Amino acid sequence: MIRMKKLVFLTSLVASTVFGCTAFAAENLYDEPLAIESENLQDYFSLQGSASYDPITEIISLTPNRRLQAGNVSLNKKLPATTSFHLEAEVNLGDKTDVEGGGDGVALALHTDVPSAIGKPGNGIGVLGLAGVQAFKLDTFWNRSEEYEEPPENVERILGRNQPFGAFLVSNPTTVMIQDSVQYLANNQDAPADVDGQFHSFIADYDAMSKELTIRFHSNRGWLTWKQVLPLQENYAVAFSGSTGVNVNHQKIKVRSFVTKPAIVTGQFNLQLTDQETNQPLAGGQFEIHDITTGKLVETITTDENGKASVPKLPLGTYQVSQVTTPTGYEKTTNRTFSITEEQLTQQLNVENQPILGSLKVTLTNRVDVKQKLSGGRFHLMDDSGKILKKNLLTNEHGMFELTKLPIGKYTLVQEKAPTGYQIIDKETTIWIKGSQLLEVPVQNAKEPETAKTSDDDNFKEAESQESSSLMTNSLTMESTRSASSTTSEIIAEKDNQTVVIESSSSTIHEELLPQSNPMISQLPLKKVTQLTIQLKKINGEPIQEGSFELFNTQTGQVQQLALALNEPLTLTNLPFGTYELRQTKAKFGFVRATQTVHFELSSQHLVETITLLNQKLSPTQLTQNVVVKADKKSLNGATIEWITKIKFGTDILEAPAVSFQNELDQLVATDVSGSYHGDPIENIGHFEQKDAIVRFLFDEKDGSYHYLVAQEIQMKIVTTPDQWGTPKE
């Protein structure tokens, strides 16, 4: 029935004008998807120039066997720049090669000219001259003209004749042939010529997103494939064209199907989450993206360590962003909306989370009488990492101070000084801020014991005790040779002909420090001395005499480089109070350094710290000298032979390592060796030696040892071709 309709249609019109030839406005587009087959081809395509159509055979003749012809079949309207297509056709390049008088070829063109436009004949293939043309051509004629580029001369063919080829033509803005895209068709030397008067399958796929055009052509020597990214940014017309020049061919095509797929225009949504107070990025904030129109959940995203999250390939539309979870200690933000439009394909939303801030009130009282508020107590506040956040916090006349805007978390309140006449009971108090409510923190101090006071009228007299001055633990024994009075701000003590100045805010002497045997001798506390001892040992407990360390004060940021040079432990004294980190930076040669970081604190309650680190002795690698890697081929047979080895070093290199490559035929090999070490060529860390049937790679020393190879993995490869082999030995 369909065939009858075509015959009726053909009888009422001239065959060459079955297709309309109307020119359309440049922006008259096929917006909707197309599914064109041979039955409805004439509804969408038109013929230009020398082209004609036979609806019975469904053959479109692009050029007759006449000189200087150009014809095409073109889509009536342009396609949007975002539309992809799939074309299936058959191509007949004619029955004469160029040496037999045949030419010039056919082409599939995508261009920005009007849809009905046609290009130049001859070597123009009916496409050159079109505005913004991007094309693929099957060229069957050797052009002596230099107007358009041809493939590089093939020395096996005389002056490039009889070598039909396929290649891309790209305009940006001038039209040039992409030399790298050239592939030769069959030409009787490797298969029957493709210019054989027969139809050959031709498939084209254009991806509007990647701008890549893929062509597949069934040559007499098999399927050939071409791919090329086209600089096509505008709405485009599609045409299949052919041309002749001085040489001629009857060039034909059959269009089996043409299907378009408008690209789904998508955009991207980017979100940045920060702290409202500090503007620092926040990780772990979770958000849901809902389509406003349908209410459907589109995506759930979580911010990364940089506070960023994104949704790529988001279809056009309006969306709502709602925060599901917040980082610990923050309040949720309000819902937001955004739209992805063709005019605004990328949307950036900056979101701030308000930290949940708490506050605390510290009240210092007398332990015996809690109603008695104490002023003049000094404190500081640290966070959970030991960093001091607030210093010199003093209780006022009401015995209190307040702190506000404290993020949720763990804190330590440290009392540095008690009011005059009082002493600290608990130096540190742990505090948890869990919400925005005010947290009241009670602290109590005890009265100092009763003391023996001095005055201007009553000075110490020289003691008659026979006890001599002595240095006692954490105290200095002072005899009656020193004096103290209420008018001085210092107490002077003498010991071993040295004068020690001890700062004192009052002239009070603690009675409990006076020796019972001699009331005229007192002991005043010295500054407490800290001590850090570092020991380095083997697994079996034996000491190691070499090692380097790094000591980091986390509060001041000070870094000390330490070295152990003797069998004795390394001891440091008079380190300031604070939190520290100790790391081993270097081990004795032949040992593996300790990798852990040791955290510790020195304080008035913890003056001495001893740290023992264990270093394990290295075990030697199994790879030493003359490791042989044999080829797995037993015969050459004209094939390339490869040796591939992956070298794994152990935990120590005790002797010079080398790798030997040898084949089983015992023939000479060539040193075409490749490999890399940390991205550098393998030759940077060694050298090759070749003798008879063996190639050896020897690793070089660095800084007097092979220690740099410890625990490394290196892959090496040798490639040998037949002409590099010597004569087999008898």
XYZ file of C-alpha atoms in Angstrom:
730
model
C 0.000 0.000 0.000
C 2.833 2.360 0.812
C 4.494 1.533 -2.509
C 1.297 2.457 -4.386
C 1.174 5.845 -2.683
C 4.707 6.512 -3.828
C 3.891 5.609 -7.427
C 0.864 7.876 -7.457
C 2.949 10.654 -5.955
C 5.648 10.130 -8.553
C 3.269 10.274 -11.511
C 2.025 13.703 -10.567
C 5.464 15.278 -10.308
C 8.788 15.195 -12.036
C 11.016 12.646 -10.271
C 13.769 15.146 -9.494
C 11.304 17.436 -7.734
C 9.556 14.982 -5.442
C 11.301 16.746 -2.569
C 10.436 20.390 -1.950
C 13.160 23.014 -2.431
C 11.821 25.787 -0.223
C 14.397 27.800 1.778
C 13.475 28.293 5.434
C 14.337 31.016 7.894
C 17.615 30.407 9.728
C 15.997 29.945 13.124
C 13.073 27.787 11.989
C 13.924 24.759 14.136
C 12.884 21.185 14.726
C 12.465 21.491 18.492
C 10.682 18.187 18.995
C 12.357 14.781 18.574
C 12.355 13.435 15.005
C 12.022 9.801 13.916
C 12.435 9.858 10.124
C 12.436 6.734 7.954
C 12.215 6.171 4.224
C 8.385 6.366 4.314
C 8.294 9.966 5.591
C 11.658 11.162 4.311
C 10.134 13.629 1.822
C 8.289 15.378 4.674
C 11.522 16.529 6.278
C 14.254 16.595 3.605
C 14.706 18.622 0.409
C 16.916 18.208 -2.651
C 19.352 20.855 -3.873
C 21.489 21.192 -7.006
C 21.985 18.073 -9.093
C 20.301 15.746 -6.573
C 17.268 13.622 -7.510
C 15.159 10.937 -5.804
C 13.615 7.662 -6.958
C 10.889 6.687 -4.452
C 10.671 3.169 -5.859
C 14.297 2.291 -5.142
C 14.534 4.907 -2.341
C 17.826 6.014 -3.892
C 18.900 9.646 -3.789
C 21.230 10.453 -6.670
C 23.618 13.203 -5.552
C 25.519 13.590 -8.851
C 25.012 12.144 -12.321
C 27.963 11.070 -14.452
C 28.554 14.669 -15.533
C 31.328 17.155 -14.825
C 31.201 19.998 -12.261
C 28.066 18.833 -10.490
C 27.083 19.422 -6.851
C 23.940 18.120 -5.194
C 22.663 17.438 -1.705
C 19.725 16.303 0.350
C 19.218 18.553 3.364
C 16.976 18.724 6.403
C 14.276 21.378 5.882
C 14.904 23.101 9.216
C 17.865 23.504 11.484
C 18.336 21.543 14.679
C 18.964 23.244 18.028
C 22.605 23.246 19.110
C 21.631 21.009 22.028
C 20.138 18.267 19.808
C 21.930 14.994 19.081
C 21.162 12.700 16.142
C 21.654 9.161 14.829
C 21.795 8.626 11.039
C 21.785 5.286 9.215
C 22.389 5.352 5.476
C 24.050 3.544 2.590
C 26.619 5.214 0.342
C 27.569 4.377 -3.247
C 30.787 6.211 -4.210
C 30.478 5.308 -7.909
C 32.246 2.716 -10.018
C 35.443 4.521 -11.109
C 38.588 5.358 -9.151
C 40.401 8.595 -9.933
C 42.885 6.815 -12.214
C 39.851 5.507 -14.103
C 38.342 8.993 -14.397
C 36.204 8.903 -11.248
C 35.626 11.599 -8.601
C 35.104 13.493 -6.341
C 33.272 12.058 -3.297
C 30.422 12.522 -0.828
C 30.182 14.291 2.544
C 27.943 14.652 5.583
C 27.857 18.320 6.590
C 26.694 20.173 9.705
C 26.670 23.909 9.021
C 25.188 27.225 10.134
C 24.179 28.445 6.668
C 20.552 28.341 5.518
C 19.333 24.710 5.265
C 18.934 24.853 1.475
C 22.480 26.113 0.838
C 24.882 24.006 -1.222
C 28.676 24.129 -1.421
C 31.213 24.060 -4.230
C 31.548 21.240 -6.780
C 34.799 19.414 -7.555
C 37.113 19.149 -4.603
C 34.567 21.144 -2.564
C 32.493 17.923 -2.201
C 29.392 20.144 -2.171
C 30.150 21.459 1.352
C 33.089 23.852 1.121
C 31.873 27.418 1.011
C 29.017 26.838 3.456
C 29.027 29.069 6.539
C 30.383 27.383 9.677
C 30.633 24.003 7.989
C 31.840 20.971 9.973
C 31.859 17.871 7.795
C 33.046 14.340 7.190
C 34.002 13.424 3.633
C 34.688 10.231 1.703
C 37.112 11.633 -0.889
C 37.719 9.578 -4.050
C 39.839 11.980 -6.117
C 43.475 13.036 -5.833
C 43.488 16.829 -6.047
C 46.478 18.457 -7.662
C 45.121 21.850 -6.650
C 46.524 23.230 -3.385
C 43.296 25.062 -2.549
C 42.318 22.369 -0.047
C 44.632 20.167 1.947
C 45.093 16.521 1.063
C 46.517 13.690 3.158
C 50.309 13.334 3.344
C 51.690 11.586 0.295
C 51.743 7.811 0.556
C 55.065 6.667 -0.894
C 53.555 3.331 -1.874
C 51.164 5.050 -4.269
C 52.144 7.251 -7.198
C 51.551 10.921 -6.348
C 48.636 10.038 -4.093
C 46.484 8.570 -6.859
C 44.074 5.687 -6.321
C 43.881 6.227 -2.576
C 40.312 7.181 -1.527
C 40.106 8.190 2.118
C 37.820 9.453 4.844
C 38.560 12.572 6.921
C 36.979 15.461 8.834
C 36.709 19.050 7.624
C 36.432 21.645 10.390
C 35.753 25.383 10.135
C 37.087 27.523 12.978
C 36.743 29.945 11.216
C 38.560 28.805 8.037
C 37.909 25.299 6.737
C 40.776 22.847 7.084
C 41.084 19.098 6.897
C 42.124 17.330 10.102
C 45.192 15.430 8.920
C 45.183 13.138 11.948
C 41.682 11.949 11.046
C 42.666 10.505 7.649
C 41.971 6.793 7.108
C 42.368 5.188 3.693
C 39.587 3.120 2.174
C 40.065 -0.190 0.363
C 41.774 0.308 -3.022
C 42.541 -3.145 -4.502
C 45.934 -3.339 -2.778
C 44.607 -4.679 0.531
C 40.967 -5.380 -0.479
C 38.599 -4.785 -3.406
C 38.196 -1.049 -3.943
C 35.324 0.682 -2.114
C 34.700 2.694 -5.310
C 32.969 -0.361 -6.755
C 29.461 0.776 -7.686
C 28.060 -0.895 -4.568
C 26.259 0.510 -1.519
C 28.210 0.511 1.763
C 26.694 1.027 5.211
C 27.276 4.475 6.687
C 26.344 5.356 10.309
C 26.731 8.772 11.950
C 26.202 9.705 15.617
C 26.437 13.267 16.883
C 26.488 13.946 20.645
C 25.442 17.538 21.252
C 26.755 17.525 24.831
C 30.309 16.451 23.979
C 30.169 17.915 20.429
C 31.642 14.648 19.135
C 30.711 13.283 15.700
C 31.334 9.554 15.203
C 31.341 8.023 11.697
C 31.329 4.292 10.915
C 31.764 3.115 7.307
C 31.679 -0.508 6.170
C 34.639 -0.744 3.835
C 35.557 -3.832 1.837
C 38.316 -4.302 4.398
C 35.931 -4.081 7.360
C 34.357 -1.407 9.531
C 36.281 1.873 9.773
C 35.564 4.407 12.517
C 36.298 8.127 12.774
C 35.673 10.421 15.772
C 36.064 14.191 16.002
C 34.962 16.928 18.417
C 33.450 19.749 16.371
C 33.564 23.457 17.295
C 29.799 23.712 16.745
C 28.112 26.191 19.100
C 25.059 27.353 17.118
C 21.868 25.811 15.749
C 22.862 23.733 12.752
C 21.617 22.414 9.402
C 22.280 18.846 8.197
C 23.031 17.879 4.585
C 24.365 14.863 2.662
C 26.170 16.086 -0.457
C 28.274 14.917 -3.395
C 30.223 16.550 -6.219
C 32.144 15.943 -9.441
C 34.853 17.954 -11.159
C 36.700 17.020 -14.311
C 36.361 13.406 -13.222
C 32.866 12.056 -12.717
C 30.948 9.356 -10.823
C 27.312 8.527 -10.300
C 27.225 8.992 -6.508
C 24.146 7.868 -4.576
C 22.848 7.379 -1.053
C 19.929 5.713 0.724
C 18.723 7.273 3.972
C 17.352 4.489 6.153
C 16.644 6.471 9.315
C 17.355 9.806 10.958
C 16.507 10.131 14.668
C 17.097 13.197 16.815
C 17.342 13.444 20.565
C 17.078 16.920 22.047
C 19.552 17.189 24.890
C 18.108 17.598 28.341
C 19.389 20.975 29.406
C 20.717 20.686 32.920
C 22.423 22.975 35.356
C 24.399 22.704 38.547
C 23.634 23.686 42.116
C 26.519 24.536 44.438
C 26.215 25.040 48.192
C 28.731 26.530 50.620
C 28.159 26.086 54.368
C 30.004 28.312 56.856
C 29.979 29.283 60.523
C 27.971 32.486 60.917
C 30.349 33.837 63.558
C 33.762 32.887 62.152
C 32.969 32.332 58.451
C 34.870 29.037 58.647
C 33.658 26.168 56.391
C 31.515 23.515 58.062
C 31.617 19.820 57.165
C 28.794 17.357 57.784
C 25.807 19.578 57.047
C 23.145 17.506 55.249
C 20.595 19.046 52.882
C 17.673 17.761 50.827
C 16.766 19.147 47.399
C 13.050 18.897 46.518
C 11.345 19.748 43.228
C 8.872 22.527 44.064
C 6.415 21.433 41.353
C 6.214 17.737 42.199
C 7.420 17.767 45.796
C 9.727 14.894 44.875
C 13.053 14.475 46.652
C 15.685 15.004 43.973
C 18.951 14.698 45.872
C 20.476 14.539 49.345
C 23.875 16.187 49.728
C 26.391 16.516 52.563
C 29.049 19.207 52.838
C 32.685 18.078 52.671
C 35.657 19.261 54.717
C 35.642 22.519 52.755
C 31.959 23.080 53.517
C 31.033 22.423 49.872
C 28.369 20.244 48.259
C 26.923 20.233 44.753
C 24.299 18.641 42.521
C 25.419 18.324 38.870
C 23.078 17.753 35.921
C 20.041 19.237 37.624
C 17.108 19.652 35.170
C 15.537 23.050 34.618
C 13.080 23.914 37.364
C 12.554 25.451 40.784
C 13.809 23.665 43.871
C 13.688 23.934 47.656
C 16.744 23.402 49.844
C 16.096 22.246 53.400
C 18.728 21.434 55.985
C 18.237 17.996 57.531
C 21.168 17.818 59.932
C 23.761 20.295 61.122
C 27.327 19.910 62.280
C 27.480 19.353 66.041
C 26.741 22.519 67.969
C 24.866 24.462 65.273
C 21.318 25.531 64.551
C 19.561 24.692 61.279
C 19.088 27.357 58.669
C 15.732 28.238 57.115
C 14.534 26.662 53.856
C 15.631 28.345 50.637
C 14.520 28.134 47.003
C 16.442 28.461 43.754
C 15.769 28.015 40.041
C 17.771 26.465 37.217
C 16.930 28.226 33.945
C 18.471 28.372 30.493
C 19.636 31.875 31.360
C 21.035 30.781 34.748
C 22.301 27.201 34.548
C 24.539 27.438 37.618
C 23.236 28.483 41.023
C 25.440 29.182 44.044
C 23.862 29.229 47.506
C 25.846 30.381 50.531
C 24.379 29.074 53.784
C 25.404 30.050 57.298
C 24.770 28.013 60.421
C 24.496 29.883 63.703
C 26.557 28.138 66.384
C 24.633 27.192 69.517
C 26.423 29.376 72.054
C 26.297 28.822 75.769
C 27.461 30.905 78.708
C 28.842 30.220 82.126
C 29.031 32.045 85.435
C 31.882 31.204 87.778
C 31.373 31.983 91.467
C 34.317 31.748 93.874
C 33.439 31.243 97.544
C 34.958 30.339 100.873
C 34.796 26.583 101.325
C 33.703 26.927 104.937
C 31.265 29.768 104.373
C 29.873 29.563 100.844
C 27.999 32.814 101.360
C 31.337 34.599 101.480
C 32.182 35.557 97.915
C 35.879 35.938 97.080
C 37.270 38.570 94.750
C 40.688 38.527 93.108
C 40.780 34.871 92.065
C 42.460 34.488 88.670
C 41.487 31.834 86.083
C 41.910 30.879 82.439
C 39.696 28.747 80.165
C 40.964 26.036 77.786
C 39.151 24.100 75.070
C 39.269 20.328 74.696
C 42.525 20.492 72.717
C 44.310 22.395 75.477
C 44.253 25.737 73.695
C 43.793 28.704 76.033
C 40.705 30.648 74.960
C 40.412 33.248 77.737
C 43.156 34.551 80.024
C 43.280 36.641 83.210
C 39.710 35.993 84.249
C 39.323 37.721 87.641
C 36.452 37.349 90.084
C 34.858 40.708 90.914
C 33.659 42.071 94.247
C 30.753 39.642 94.060
C 33.193 36.754 93.629
C 32.163 36.017 90.071
C 32.779 36.506 86.358
C 30.761 35.474 83.296
C 31.674 34.197 79.837
C 29.307 34.232 76.868
C 29.240 32.940 73.278
C 30.845 29.605 74.088
C 30.244 26.922 71.427
C 28.999 23.530 72.541
C 31.837 21.366 73.773
C 34.175 20.402 76.573
C 36.242 23.011 78.431
C 38.667 23.129 81.337
C 38.592 25.989 83.844
C 42.004 26.431 85.461
C 42.535 28.541 88.586
C 45.945 30.175 88.488
C 45.824 32.238 91.667
C 43.744 32.338 94.830
C 42.720 35.576 96.556
C 45.073 36.831 99.265
C 44.807 34.662 102.338
C 43.297 31.717 100.460
C 44.643 28.665 98.713
C 43.441 26.684 95.700
C 41.655 23.409 96.394
C 40.898 22.117 92.887
C 43.100 23.706 90.264
C 41.099 22.392 87.279
C 37.359 22.034 86.712
C 35.900 20.229 83.675
C 32.944 22.008 82.066
C 30.509 20.800 79.392
C 28.571 23.380 77.387
C 25.573 21.498 75.992
C 23.168 24.235 75.028
C 22.352 27.912 75.163
C 21.396 27.927 78.843
C 23.574 29.634 81.469
C 25.841 27.165 83.252
C 26.747 28.058 86.829
C 30.149 26.813 87.984
C 30.883 27.003 91.737
C 34.546 27.080 92.803
C 35.730 27.025 96.404
C 39.006 28.138 97.969
C 40.224 27.371 101.489
C 41.677 29.839 103.926
C 45.404 29.579 104.391
C 46.541 28.153 107.763
C 47.488 30.640 110.456
C 50.927 32.095 109.843
C 53.790 33.578 111.847
C 54.074 37.220 110.879
C 57.020 39.565 111.020
C 56.916 43.253 111.829
C 59.198 46.238 111.961
C 59.583 45.735 115.702
C 60.141 41.997 115.636
C 62.894 40.837 113.329
C 64.322 37.357 113.159
C 67.357 36.786 115.290
C 70.249 34.626 114.314
C 69.457 31.012 115.033
C 71.572 29.001 117.355
C 70.727 25.782 115.554
C 73.679 23.702 114.487
C 71.829 22.606 111.332
C 73.414 23.931 108.190
C 71.703 25.262 105.083
C 70.534 22.538 102.776
C 68.597 22.195 99.527
C 65.474 20.141 100.130
C 62.958 18.785 97.670
C 60.950 21.648 96.163
C 62.091 23.997 98.984
C 64.964 26.192 100.059
C 66.037 26.068 103.708
C 66.896 29.546 104.922
C 68.765 30.221 108.124
C 68.519 33.311 110.283
C 71.123 35.044 108.154
C 68.233 36.239 105.986
C 65.727 38.834 107.070
C 62.136 39.540 106.204
C 59.899 42.446 107.023
C 56.439 43.626 106.138
C 57.773 46.609 104.262
C 59.602 44.624 101.590
C 58.158 42.978 98.494
C 60.913 40.401 98.293
C 62.396 37.824 100.607
C 66.151 37.392 100.297
C 67.712 34.027 101.043
C 71.349 33.018 100.967
C 72.654 29.562 100.162
C 76.155 28.441 99.289
C 77.296 32.034 98.835
C 74.495 32.611 96.319
C 71.652 35.051 96.721
C 68.217 33.806 95.657
C 65.413 36.340 95.217
C 61.981 34.843 95.873
C 59.079 37.035 94.826
C 56.420 37.446 97.472
C 53.214 39.443 97.427
C 53.182 39.614 101.203
C 55.480 39.183 104.168
C 53.579 36.153 105.362
C 55.642 33.111 106.214
C 53.812 29.797 106.278
C 53.941 28.403 109.773
C 53.526 24.850 108.608
C 56.787 25.179 106.662
C 58.827 26.019 109.761
C 60.952 23.091 110.945
C 59.702 21.781 114.254
C 63.240 21.330 115.556
C 64.202 24.907 114.932
C 61.489 27.546 114.867
C 63.992 30.085 113.566
C 64.565 28.150 110.340
C 61.914 28.332 107.619
C 61.476 26.634 104.271
C 60.014 28.589 101.354
C 58.748 26.679 98.281
C 60.973 26.920 95.219
C 59.624 26.986 91.668
C 58.723 23.389 90.834
C 61.115 21.720 88.356
C 59.744 19.670 85.426
C 61.574 16.752 83.848
C 61.074 14.873 80.565
C 62.962 11.633 79.942
C 63.017 9.948 76.519
C 64.197 6.355 76.184
C 64.766 4.555 72.875
C 64.861 0.760 72.959
C 64.788 -2.297 70.754
C 61.836 -4.657 70.913
C 63.840 -6.872 73.285
C 64.378 -3.946 75.667
C 68.005 -3.190 74.804
C 68.782 0.548 74.544
C 69.421 2.194 71.165
C 71.982 4.975 71.087
C 70.839 6.888 67.983
C 67.597 8.650 67.210
C 66.119 12.061 66.456
C 62.939 13.574 67.850
C 60.680 16.600 67.566
C 59.072 18.096 70.679
C 56.094 20.367 70.016
C 54.480 22.649 72.618
C 50.852 22.730 71.463
C 50.082 25.924 73.380
C 53.024 28.086 72.310
C 53.740 26.399 68.976
C 57.426 26.062 69.886
C 59.256 23.128 68.258
C 62.485 21.613 69.594
C 64.671 19.242 67.584
C 66.238 16.609 69.840
C 68.897 13.982 69.177
C 69.888 10.919 71.164
C 73.597 10.169 70.807
C 74.427 7.934 73.792
C 73.050 4.825 75.400
C 71.761 6.974 78.238
C 68.191 8.326 78.065
C 67.646 11.890 76.882
C 66.557 14.119 79.782
C 65.158 17.658 79.609
C 64.420 19.800 82.661
C 62.665 23.097 83.346
C 60.164 22.684 80.533
C 57.250 25.114 80.921
C 53.920 23.748 82.055
C 51.721 22.856 79.110
C 50.659 20.134 76.685
C 53.218 18.573 74.355
C 53.559 16.204 71.421
C 56.649 14.031 70.877
C 57.451 12.421 67.530
C 60.428 10.373 66.410
C 61.791 11.801 63.165
C 64.718 9.496 62.468
C 65.817 6.016 63.531
C 69.219 4.429 63.665
C 70.144 2.893 60.297
C 68.764 -0.632 60.197
C 65.754 0.151 62.400
C 62.178 1.294 61.767
C 61.301 4.507 63.609
C 58.277 4.680 65.895
C 55.395 6.249 64.003
C 53.049 7.141 66.855
C 52.737 10.660 68.292
C 52.937 10.736 72.088
C 50.754 13.334 73.818
C 51.527 14.374 77.397
C 51.104 17.276 79.812
C 53.398 18.871 82.380
C 51.697 20.659 85.265
C 52.076 21.307 88.949
C 50.329 17.993 89.545
C 52.424 16.147 86.920
C 56.045 17.312 86.934
C 57.837 14.235 85.604
C 57.153 12.383 82.343
C 59.069 9.341 81.064
C 58.477 8.173 77.489
C 59.828 4.932 76.036
C 59.729 4.371 72.275
C 60.431 1.016 70.638
C 62.213 0.659 67.275
C 62.009 -2.592 65.339
C 65.052 -3.921 63.525
C 64.655 -3.981 59.747
C 64.543 -7.283 57.919
C 66.572 -7.579 54.686
C 64.877 -7.602 51.300
C 64.719 -10.800 49.314
C 65.904 -8.999 46.181
C 69.711 -8.834 46.099
C 72.077 -9.221 43.182
C 71.450 -10.957 39.860
C 67.705 -11.619 39.985
C 66.926 -13.163 36.571
C 63.708 -12.426 34.687
C 63.190 -14.698 31.668
C 61.010 -14.061 28.639
C 58.039 -16.390 28.359
C 58.335 -16.806 24.564
C 60.341 -19.755 23.245
C 60.400 -18.672 19.594
C 60.763 -15.338 17.828
C 58.534 -15.919 14.806
C 58.731 -12.230 13.956
C 56.987 -11.237 17.171
C 57.934 -8.583 19.674
C 59.106 -10.057 22.985
C 58.535 -8.326 26.297
C 59.988 -8.799 29.741
C 57.951 -7.268 32.561
C 58.907 -7.476 36.201
C 57.596 -5.800 39.334
C 60.309 -5.371 41.966
C 59.256 -5.226 45.596
C 61.896 -4.224 48.080
C 61.770 -5.264 51.715
C 62.332 -3.157 54.786
C 66.084 -2.813 54.314
C 68.628 -2.950 51.496
C 71.725 -4.740 52.730
C 73.605 -5.049 49.448
C 73.560 -3.518 45.988
C 70.395 -4.747 44.208
C 70.334 -5.590 40.525
C 67.870 -7.129 38.055
C 68.927 -9.295 35.102
C 66.785 -9.837 32.001
C 67.438 -12.982 29.922
C 65.499 -14.907 27.279
C 65.196 -18.642 27.044
C 66.740 -18.718 23.558
C 70.005 -17.415 24.987
C 70.261 -14.720 22.331
C 71.392 -11.114 22.516
C 68.796 -8.610 23.711
C 68.596 -4.856 23.278
C 68.286 -2.363 26.122
C 64.977 -0.756 25.237
C 63.942 -0.556 28.877
C 61.273 1.587 30.487
C 60.122 2.145 34.034
C 59.619 4.879 36.587
C 60.407 5.685 40.201
C 58.154 8.290 41.863
C 57.279 9.607 38.395
C 60.909 9.962 37.216
C 62.533 7.743 34.563
C 64.113 4.602 35.965
C 67.482 5.733 34.575
C 67.609 8.410 37.289
C 68.248 5.797 39.971
C 70.432 3.275 38.168
C 72.190 2.179 34.998
C 72.153 -0.680 32.486
C 74.841 -3.157 31.556
C 74.574 -5.573 28.631
C 76.729 -8.590 27.986
C 75.910 -11.423 25.605
C 72.373 -12.580 26.371
C 71.896 -10.641 29.581
C 70.837 -7.091 30.327
C 71.375 -6.012 33.931
C 69.952 -2.986 35.687
C 71.986 -1.929 38.718
C 70.583 0.533 41.227
C 72.753 3.480 42.255
C 73.508 4.599 45.788
C 72.075 7.843 47.136
C 73.797 9.562 50.026
C 76.088 6.570 50.380
C 73.401 3.897 50.763
C 70.446 2.141 49.157
C 68.153 3.198 51.975
C 65.894 5.141 49.588
C 64.673 1.832 48.127
C 63.275 0.607 51.443
C 59.691 -0.646 51.000
C 59.525 0.705 47.417
C 57.889 -1.031 44.441
C 59.229 -0.495 40.915
C 57.931 -1.939 37.639
C 60.369 -2.355 34.733
C 59.793 -3.444 31.153
C 62.053 -4.457 28.258
C 60.697 -4.600 24.701
C 62.745 -6.375 22.009
C 61.895 -6.593 18.316
C 63.219 -9.347 15.983
C 65.787 -7.189 14.178
C 67.441 -6.489 17.519
C 68.263 -10.133 18.113
C 71.615 -11.620 17.272
C 72.307 -14.896 15.592
C 71.339 -17.904 17.733
C 74.277 -19.623 19.307
C 75.093 -23.115 18.179
